[in-house]
Amino acid sequence: MKPDSIEILDTTLRDGAQSEGISFSVNDKFKIADLLSSIGIGFIEAGNPGSNPKDREFFAEFNNKCQLKECSKLTAFGSTRRKGVLSSQDEGIANLVAANTETVVIFGKVWDTEVRDILGCSLKENQEMLKDSVEYLVSLGKQVIFDAEHYFEAYSSNSEYSIECLKAAGEGGAYAVVLCDTNGATMPELIEKCVKEAVEFLDCKIGIHCHNDSGLAVANSLVAILAGATHLQGTFNGIGERCGNANLSTLIPNLQLKYKIKCIPEDSMEDITRVARTMAEIANIKLTGQEPYIGLSAFSHKAGMHVDGVKKNPSTFEHISPEMVGNNRRFLMSEISGRSALLDVIRKYKPELDKSAPEVPKILAKLKELEHKGYHFEGAEASQELLICKELKLYNPFFELEKMRISGELPWSGEYSASAFIKINVEGISEVTASEGDGPVHAMDRALRKALEVFYPILKQIRLTDYKVRVLDTQATASQVRVLIESTDGKDIWSTIGVSTDILEASWIALVDSVEYKLMRDKINREK
């Protein structure tokens, strides 16, 4: 039975932090909590207050650092009490209480194999541990969410016992009982069966927590909600241990826009892309362009027929309007997209022009000339827009390079380092600076930005997120190289290109385009 609304528990700060290569600082965690609350996420699971000093500091300082909206609750995570210890004397339970959150999540064993082999206690004693832990926390005024770890393996092994464990948590006063596909191995039909059964025999909310080891975390979560679950757990961008968790960046739009099941306030839906990309920045991960809803390519069109169709009726090649999730439509310039795609870009700056305007063939000729030299603007729209603005006489350079020197050094330690010296001129004022980097391009980027930030502080927001080099011919060291750079300011993503026989010159061209595109767009936005 499909619900009208569900509640979301985001576990980015707990389960997501277990993802390989991700390490949130305490300040990172404060930023993420604020972001999640800004769009109305119901529960923000922030970690285990007894597991490490970082989480203890987070809970201790949270009230001084964050101001959550009333609709959001900070949630501490822990486990049921240990065997042979009263809940009131259990250290883990005490840490949960000390976190001073209204809501707590505790996980427990419901798989008979785990109870015997890992806990080393009887099945009956484990049930008592579940019920006692929930009961004790409820008696202290806590709202308790019980996560049934490995529920679907437990059900397949001994369905009667797994169900009795859920009942024990329910009898203890759990606000919600969550069925966890901890190994990410369960197929949709078993998810549906177990959720429907749990809805029938429990009076509390039923939740779902899926991992993506079989590539089904989103699908299984949808199946569970349609079967009657009203509590959904996941992470933004699907980060998490091994193959990750259910991706809330995909699930929330699917549920709210496709199934009309309310997850967050309606006016927050257009912030989904911004929040997902900002969280990726904080986590220092690169999102693929093909991410549903929030990816850079999610609403991009290249084929001439597709472009033509979208212009006449967007629904022919777009399942929703990109603005609904805060994303943008993009028409990619290529050999198969034609003059109409170029005209769309031109009209962003001169809307009065049509295809008969003399500027159009001049710009097209310039693009073809550059493409003949190795430029490829399909993946570098920012460089393309800069070129168009130059041809339309709408562009004024933001700085002039006076000198640049780059050097590299390989010391006896074997660690390579590079340094860059740069002198620039902005409206008659010179700035000289130098910087070191892991390589010449890194040093060049840091030195350029260091010099320009004196005049344009907004550049402190941007950073490079990708750098690609492609050799265009096979003339050994005389080969043409194409450099593609992807940059972001935490909100928008743009790509620029440079081509030369000198890889440093190609990199410089792309770097300058990246910086000047950001400055140009900022100037246009301020003048509107």
mmCIF file of N, CA, C and O in Angstrom, residues 28-41 44 66 68-69 72 236 271 274-280 282:
data_model
loop_
_atom_site.group_PDB
_atom_site.id
_atom_site.type_symbol
_atom_site.label_atom_id
_atom_site.label_comp_id
_atom_site.label_asym_id
_atom_site.label_seq_id
_atom_site.Cartn_x
_atom_site.Cartn_y
_atom_site.Cartn_z
ATOM 1 N N ASP A 28 33.334 19.599 8.620
ATOM 2 C CA ASP A 28 32.623 19.031 7.472
ATOM 3 C C ASP A 28 31.255 18.514 7.911
ATOM 4 O O ASP A 28 30.243 18.715 7.227
ATOM 5 N N LYS A 29 31.243 17.840 9.050
ATOM 6 C CA LYS A 29 29.998 17.244 9.539
ATOM 7 C C LYS A 29 28.976 18.317 9.906
ATOM 8 O O LYS A 29 27.776 18.164 9.654
ATOM 9 N N PHE A 30 29.452 19.424 10.473
ATOM 10 C CA PHE A 30 28.537 20.526 10.770
ATOM 11 C C PHE A 30 27.931 21.074 9.482
ATOM 12 O O PHE A 30 26.730 21.351 9.411
ATOM 13 N N LYS A 31 28.758 21.250 8.445
ATOM 14 C CA LYS A 31 28.274 21.781 7.167
ATOM 15 C C LYS A 31 27.233 20.851 6.548
ATOM 16 O O LYS A 31 26.211 21.312 6.027
ATOM 17 N N ILE A 32 27.504 19.554 6.590
ATOM 18 C CA ILE A 32 26.583 18.595 5.983
ATOM 19 C C ILE A 32 25.261 18.559 6.746
ATOM 20 O O ILE A 32 24.179 18.501 6.140
ATOM 21 N N ALA A 33 25.332 18.602 8.069
ATOM 22 C CA ALA A 33 24.099 18.616 8.862
ATOM 23 C C ALA A 33 23.244 19.824 8.504
ATOM 24 O O ALA A 33 22.014 19.715 8.334
ATOM 25 N N ASP A 34 23.876 20.978 8.361
ATOM 26 C CA ASP A 34 23.133 22.186 7.981
ATOM 27 C C ASP A 34 22.529 22.057 6.590
ATOM 28 O O ASP A 34 21.387 22.484 6.348
ATOM 29 N N LEU A 35 23.280 21.477 5.650
ATOM 30 C CA LEU A 35 22.768 21.288 4.288
ATOM 31 C C LEU A 35 21.539 20.393 4.280
ATOM 32 O O LEU A 35 20.535 20.694 3.625
ATOM 33 N N LEU A 36 21.620 19.278 5.000
ATOM 34 C CA LEU A 36 20.506 18.336 5.032
ATOM 35 C C LEU A 36 19.265 18.968 5.658
ATOM 36 O O LEU A 36 18.147 18.794 5.172
ATOM 37 N N SER A 37 19.474 19.713 6.716
ATOM 38 C CA SER A 37 18.344 20.379 7.361
ATOM 39 C C SER A 37 17.741 21.448 6.464
ATOM 40 O O SER A 37 16.529 21.676 6.488
ATOM 41 N N SER A 38 18.578 22.078 5.633
ATOM 42 C CA SER A 38 18.099 23.164 4.774
ATOM 43 C C SER A 38 17.043 22.706 3.783
ATOM 44 O O SER A 38 16.236 23.512 3.316
ATOM 45 N N ILE A 39 17.039 21.415 3.441
ATOM 46 C CA ILE A 39 16.018 20.906 2.516
ATOM 47 C C ILE A 39 14.981 20.053 3.234
ATOM 48 O O ILE A 39 14.146 19.393 2.600
ATOM 49 N N GLY A 40 15.022 20.035 4.564
ATOM 50 C CA GLY A 40 13.959 19.383 5.323
ATOM 51 C C GLY A 40 14.105 17.897 5.530
ATOM 52 O O GLY A 40 13.097 17.196 5.681
ATOM 53 N N ILE A 41 15.336 17.370 5.559
ATOM 54 C CA ILE A 41 15.524 15.954 5.871
ATOM 55 C C ILE A 41 15.106 15.721 7.321
ATOM 56 O O ILE A 41 15.533 16.445 8.230
ATOM 57 N N ILE A 44 18.842 13.174 10.800
ATOM 58 C CA ILE A 44 20.241 13.268 10.361
ATOM 59 C C ILE A 44 21.067 12.411 11.305
ATOM 60 O O ILE A 44 21.358 12.810 12.438
ATOM 61 N N CYS A 66 25.467 24.428 14.983
ATOM 62 C CA CYS A 66 24.403 24.223 13.992
ATOM 63 C C CYS A 66 23.053 24.657 14.549
ATOM 64 O O CYS A 66 22.805 24.573 15.751
ATOM 65 N N LEU A 68 19.489 23.508 13.395
ATOM 66 C CA LEU A 68 18.633 22.735 12.504
ATOM 67 C C LEU A 68 17.227 23.319 12.454
ATOM 68 O O LEU A 68 16.746 23.907 13.426
ATOM 69 N N LYS A 69 16.583 23.134 11.319
ATOM 70 C CA LYS A 69 15.173 23.484 11.222
ATOM 71 C C LYS A 69 14.361 22.576 12.145
ATOM 72 O O LYS A 69 14.794 21.475 12.506
ATOM 73 N N SER A 72 13.910 18.844 11.318
ATOM 74 C CA SER A 72 15.061 17.939 11.304
ATOM 75 C C SER A 72 15.495 17.578 12.722
ATOM 76 O O SER A 72 15.548 18.447 13.597
ATOM 77 N N PHE A 236 23.195 10.753 0.622
ATOM 78 C CA PHE A 236 23.268 11.562 -0.590
ATOM 79 C C PHE A 236 24.437 11.083 -1.440
ATOM 80 O O PHE A 236 25.510 10.760 -0.938
ATOM 81 N N ASP A 271 16.375 22.302 -4.751
ATOM 82 C CA ASP A 271 17.710 22.411 -4.151
ATOM 83 C C ASP A 271 18.459 21.079 -4.137
ATOM 84 O O ASP A 271 19.590 21.003 -3.648
ATOM 85 N N ARG A 274 21.882 21.201 -5.979
ATOM 86 C CA ARG A 274 22.848 22.020 -5.231
ATOM 87 C C ARG A 274 23.372 21.271 -4.006
ATOM 88 O O ARG A 274 24.590 21.230 -3.762
ATOM 89 N N VAL A 275 22.487 20.664 -3.255
ATOM 90 C CA VAL A 275 22.897 19.963 -2.035
ATOM 91 C C VAL A 275 23.770 18.756 -2.375
ATOM 92 O O VAL A 275 24.803 18.517 -1.745
ATOM 93 N N ALA A 276 23.369 17.978 -3.382
ATOM 94 C CA ALA A 276 24.144 16.791 -3.765
ATOM 95 C C ALA A 276 25.550 17.175 -4.214
ATOM 96 O O ALA A 276 26.535 16.533 -3.830
ATOM 97 N N ARG A 277 25.663 18.218 -5.019
ATOM 98 C CA ARG A 277 26.981 18.631 -5.522
ATOM 99 C C ARG A 277 27.835 19.244 -4.404
ATOM 100 O O ARG A 277 29.054 19.017 -4.356
ATOM 101 N N THR A 278 27.203 20.002 -3.521
ATOM 102 C CA THR A 278 27.957 20.584 -2.406
ATOM 103 C C THR A 278 28.474 19.490 -1.481
ATOM 104 O O THR A 278 29.618 19.540 -1.007
ATOM 105 N N MET A 279 27.655 18.478 -1.237
ATOM 106 C CA MET A 279 28.090 17.377 -0.378
ATOM 107 C C MET A 279 29.208 16.581 -1.036
ATOM 108 O O MET A 279 30.118 16.088 -0.364
ATOM 109 N N ALA A 280 29.164 16.460 -2.350
ATOM 110 C CA ALA A 280 30.258 15.791 -3.063
ATOM 111 C C ALA A 280 31.546 16.581 -2.915
ATOM 112 O O ALA A 280 32.630 16.000 -2.761
ATOM 113 N N ILE A 282 32.335 18.558 -0.356
ATOM 114 C CA ILE A 282 32.806 18.394 1.018
ATOM 115 C C ILE A 282 33.467 17.030 1.193
ATOM 116 O O ILE A 282 34.490 16.893 1.865
#
